[in-house]
XYZ file of C-alpha atoms in Angstrom:
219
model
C -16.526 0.191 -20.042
C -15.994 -2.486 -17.347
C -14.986 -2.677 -13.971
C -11.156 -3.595 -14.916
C -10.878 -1.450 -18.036
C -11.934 1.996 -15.764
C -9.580 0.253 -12.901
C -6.824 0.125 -15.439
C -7.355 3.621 -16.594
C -7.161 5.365 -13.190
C -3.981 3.852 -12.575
C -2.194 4.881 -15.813
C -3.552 8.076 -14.980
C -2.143 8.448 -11.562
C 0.854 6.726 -13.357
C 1.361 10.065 -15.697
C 0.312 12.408 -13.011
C 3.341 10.914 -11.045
C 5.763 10.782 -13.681
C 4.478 14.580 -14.458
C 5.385 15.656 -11.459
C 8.660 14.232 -11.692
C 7.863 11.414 -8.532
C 8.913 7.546 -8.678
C 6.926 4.967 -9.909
C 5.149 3.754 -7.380
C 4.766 6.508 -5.316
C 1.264 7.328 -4.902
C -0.978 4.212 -3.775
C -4.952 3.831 -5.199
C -7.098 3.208 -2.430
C -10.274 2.089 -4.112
C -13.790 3.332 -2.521
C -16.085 0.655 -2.389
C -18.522 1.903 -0.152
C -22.684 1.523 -0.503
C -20.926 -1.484 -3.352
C -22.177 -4.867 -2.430
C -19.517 -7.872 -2.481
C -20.433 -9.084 -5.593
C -19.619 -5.644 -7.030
C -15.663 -5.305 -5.375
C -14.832 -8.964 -6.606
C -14.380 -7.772 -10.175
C -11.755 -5.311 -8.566
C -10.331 -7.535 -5.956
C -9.614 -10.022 -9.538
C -8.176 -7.104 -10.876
C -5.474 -7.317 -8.784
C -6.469 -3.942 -6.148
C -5.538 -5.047 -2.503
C -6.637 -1.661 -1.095
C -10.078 -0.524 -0.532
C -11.754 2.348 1.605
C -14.776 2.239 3.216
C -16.943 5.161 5.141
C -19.480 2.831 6.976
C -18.138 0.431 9.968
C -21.374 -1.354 9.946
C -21.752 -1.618 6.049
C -17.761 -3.037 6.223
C -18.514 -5.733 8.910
C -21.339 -7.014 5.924
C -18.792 -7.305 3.383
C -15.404 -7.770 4.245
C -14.891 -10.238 6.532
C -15.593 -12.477 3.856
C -13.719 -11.043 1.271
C -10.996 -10.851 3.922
C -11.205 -14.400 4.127
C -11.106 -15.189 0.140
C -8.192 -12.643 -0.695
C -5.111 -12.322 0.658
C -3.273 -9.035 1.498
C -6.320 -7.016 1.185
C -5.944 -3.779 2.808
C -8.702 -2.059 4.392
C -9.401 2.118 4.919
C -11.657 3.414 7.433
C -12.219 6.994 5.090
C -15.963 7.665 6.550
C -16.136 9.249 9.971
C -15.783 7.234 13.135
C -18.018 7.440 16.324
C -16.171 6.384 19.633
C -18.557 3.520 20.535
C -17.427 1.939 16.925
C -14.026 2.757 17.704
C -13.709 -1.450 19.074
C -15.292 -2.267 15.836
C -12.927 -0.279 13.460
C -9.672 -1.506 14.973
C -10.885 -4.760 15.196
C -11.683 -4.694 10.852
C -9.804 -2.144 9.656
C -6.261 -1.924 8.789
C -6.068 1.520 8.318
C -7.976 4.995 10.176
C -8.158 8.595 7.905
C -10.405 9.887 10.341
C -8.854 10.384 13.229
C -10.204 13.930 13.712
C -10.701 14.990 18.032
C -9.469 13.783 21.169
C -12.477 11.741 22.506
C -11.762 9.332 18.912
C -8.247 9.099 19.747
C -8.663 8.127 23.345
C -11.089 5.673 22.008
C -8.958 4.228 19.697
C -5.616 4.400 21.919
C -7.279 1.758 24.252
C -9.092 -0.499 21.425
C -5.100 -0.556 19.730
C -4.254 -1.280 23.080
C -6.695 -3.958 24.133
C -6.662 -6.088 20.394
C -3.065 -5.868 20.562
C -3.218 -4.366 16.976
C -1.202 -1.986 14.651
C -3.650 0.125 13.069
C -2.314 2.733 11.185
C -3.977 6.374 12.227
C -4.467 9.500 10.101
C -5.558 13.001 11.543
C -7.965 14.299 9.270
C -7.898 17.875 8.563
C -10.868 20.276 7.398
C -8.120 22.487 4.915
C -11.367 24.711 4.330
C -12.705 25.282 8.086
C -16.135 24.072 6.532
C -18.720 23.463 9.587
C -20.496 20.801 8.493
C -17.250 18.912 7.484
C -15.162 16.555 9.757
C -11.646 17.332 10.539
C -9.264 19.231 12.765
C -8.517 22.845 12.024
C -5.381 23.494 10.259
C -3.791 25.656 13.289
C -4.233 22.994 15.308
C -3.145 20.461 13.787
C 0.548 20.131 14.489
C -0.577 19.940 18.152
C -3.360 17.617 17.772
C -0.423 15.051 16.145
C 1.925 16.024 19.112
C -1.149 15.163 21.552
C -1.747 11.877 19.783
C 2.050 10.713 19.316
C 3.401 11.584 23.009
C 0.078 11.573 25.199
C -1.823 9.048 23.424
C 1.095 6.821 22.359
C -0.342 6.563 18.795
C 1.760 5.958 15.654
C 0.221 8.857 13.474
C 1.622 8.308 10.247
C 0.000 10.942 7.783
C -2.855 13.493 7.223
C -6.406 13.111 5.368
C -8.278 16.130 3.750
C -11.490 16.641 1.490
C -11.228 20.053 0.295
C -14.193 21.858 -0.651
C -16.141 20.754 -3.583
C -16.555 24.508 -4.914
C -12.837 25.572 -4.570
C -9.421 24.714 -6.512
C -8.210 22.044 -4.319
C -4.687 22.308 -5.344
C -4.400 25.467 -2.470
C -6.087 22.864 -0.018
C -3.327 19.851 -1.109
C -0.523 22.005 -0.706
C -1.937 22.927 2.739
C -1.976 19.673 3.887
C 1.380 18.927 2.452
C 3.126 21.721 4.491
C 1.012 21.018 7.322
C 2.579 17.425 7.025
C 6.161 18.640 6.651
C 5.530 20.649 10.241
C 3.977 17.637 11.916
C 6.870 14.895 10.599
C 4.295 12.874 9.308
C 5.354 11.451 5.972
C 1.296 10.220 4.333
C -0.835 12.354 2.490
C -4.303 11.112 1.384
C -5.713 13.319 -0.599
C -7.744 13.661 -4.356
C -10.720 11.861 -5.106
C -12.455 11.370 -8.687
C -12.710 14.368 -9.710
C -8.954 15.562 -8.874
C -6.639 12.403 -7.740
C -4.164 13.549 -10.698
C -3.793 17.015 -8.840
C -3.163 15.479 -5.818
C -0.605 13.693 -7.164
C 1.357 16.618 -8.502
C 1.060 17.939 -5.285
C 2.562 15.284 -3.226
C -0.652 12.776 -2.306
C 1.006 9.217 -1.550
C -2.424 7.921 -1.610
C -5.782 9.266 -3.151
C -9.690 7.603 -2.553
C -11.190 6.839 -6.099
C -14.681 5.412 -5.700
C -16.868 6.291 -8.641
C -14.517 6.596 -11.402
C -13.296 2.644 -10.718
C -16.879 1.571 -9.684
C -19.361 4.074 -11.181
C -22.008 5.870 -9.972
C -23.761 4.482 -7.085
């Protein structure tokens, strides 16, 4: 199958998960994962007509998508890897959008890159739903605070959560976690569901879910 025909099929999928669940067309938003894919390999999609891509590398982004920047249009760029604080310049400075905002020192770090580029990056607090330790993410009990910290200390526009749920586990318990945990904080964006469970993340309220492998294939 190519490039456009798997493209095509994830999005009439997340098309009937949405209409499923009884949600507007429209709705839910495919942010296509492109990372460890060389530029050569996202042109297909870009032709396609996807605008939105995610990337987990800063360094392996500033190889790629300047360029592609410069060819396309309206391409819209996710920071969906995690984010050290002495890249924090170099994120705001490429990406349109941050899931990974995920402790304070990151979003002091990106507070005064926002700040000094004069940009409008848009910030999500990542959450670790299943309190895994080697995982990224705030805790779920603190999150609510850790979005009042950002919003009134920080002055950052927070405008939704980010969570990988466990590989082993249902994740539909973990989405509807983050979805409450969203309700609590007022934040009104939920990315959440990946390959293997984007159209259960839809039913359960995702506005935007990270499909790399079943658009690109395996890496």
């Amino acid at each position: 199958m190519e490039l456009q025909e798997r493209l095509n099929e994830v999005r009439s999928h997340i098309a009937a998960a949405g209409r499923q669940a009884g949600r507007p067309d429209g709705a839910v938003q495919l942010v296509a994962v492109s990372k460890t894919f060389d530029a050569e390999a996202i042109r297909p999609a870009i032709s396609a007509g996807q605008r939105v891509f995610g990337e987990n590398r800063v360094q392996e982004s500033q190889g790629k998508w300047p360029a592609l920047k410069a060819e396309t249009s309206g391409i819209q760029l996710h920071l969906i890897g995690p984010l050290q604080s002495n890249k924090a310049a170099d994120a705001v400075a490429l990406f349109d959008v941050v899931e990974t905002v995920d402790r304070e020192k990151i979003a002091r770090a990106l507070a005064d890159e926002i700040k000094r580029q004069g940009k409008a990056t848009r910030l999500y607090v990542q959450v670790n739903t299943g309190l895994e330790p080697q995982k990224a993410g705030i805790a779920p009990d603190d999150t609510v605070a850790f979005v009042d910290l950002c919003r009134n200390e920080l002055g950052l526009s927070i405008e939704g959560l980010m969570c990988i749920p466990p590989a082993d586990e249902n994740p539909g318990p973990h989405f509807a976690l983050l979805a409450k945990l969203a309700a609590k904080a007022g934040v009104e964006k939920l990315s959440m569901g990946m390959s293997s469970d984007y159209e259960i993340a839809v039913a359960f309220g995702a506005t935007s879910v990270r499909v790399g492998s079943a658009i690109f294939g395996t890496r």
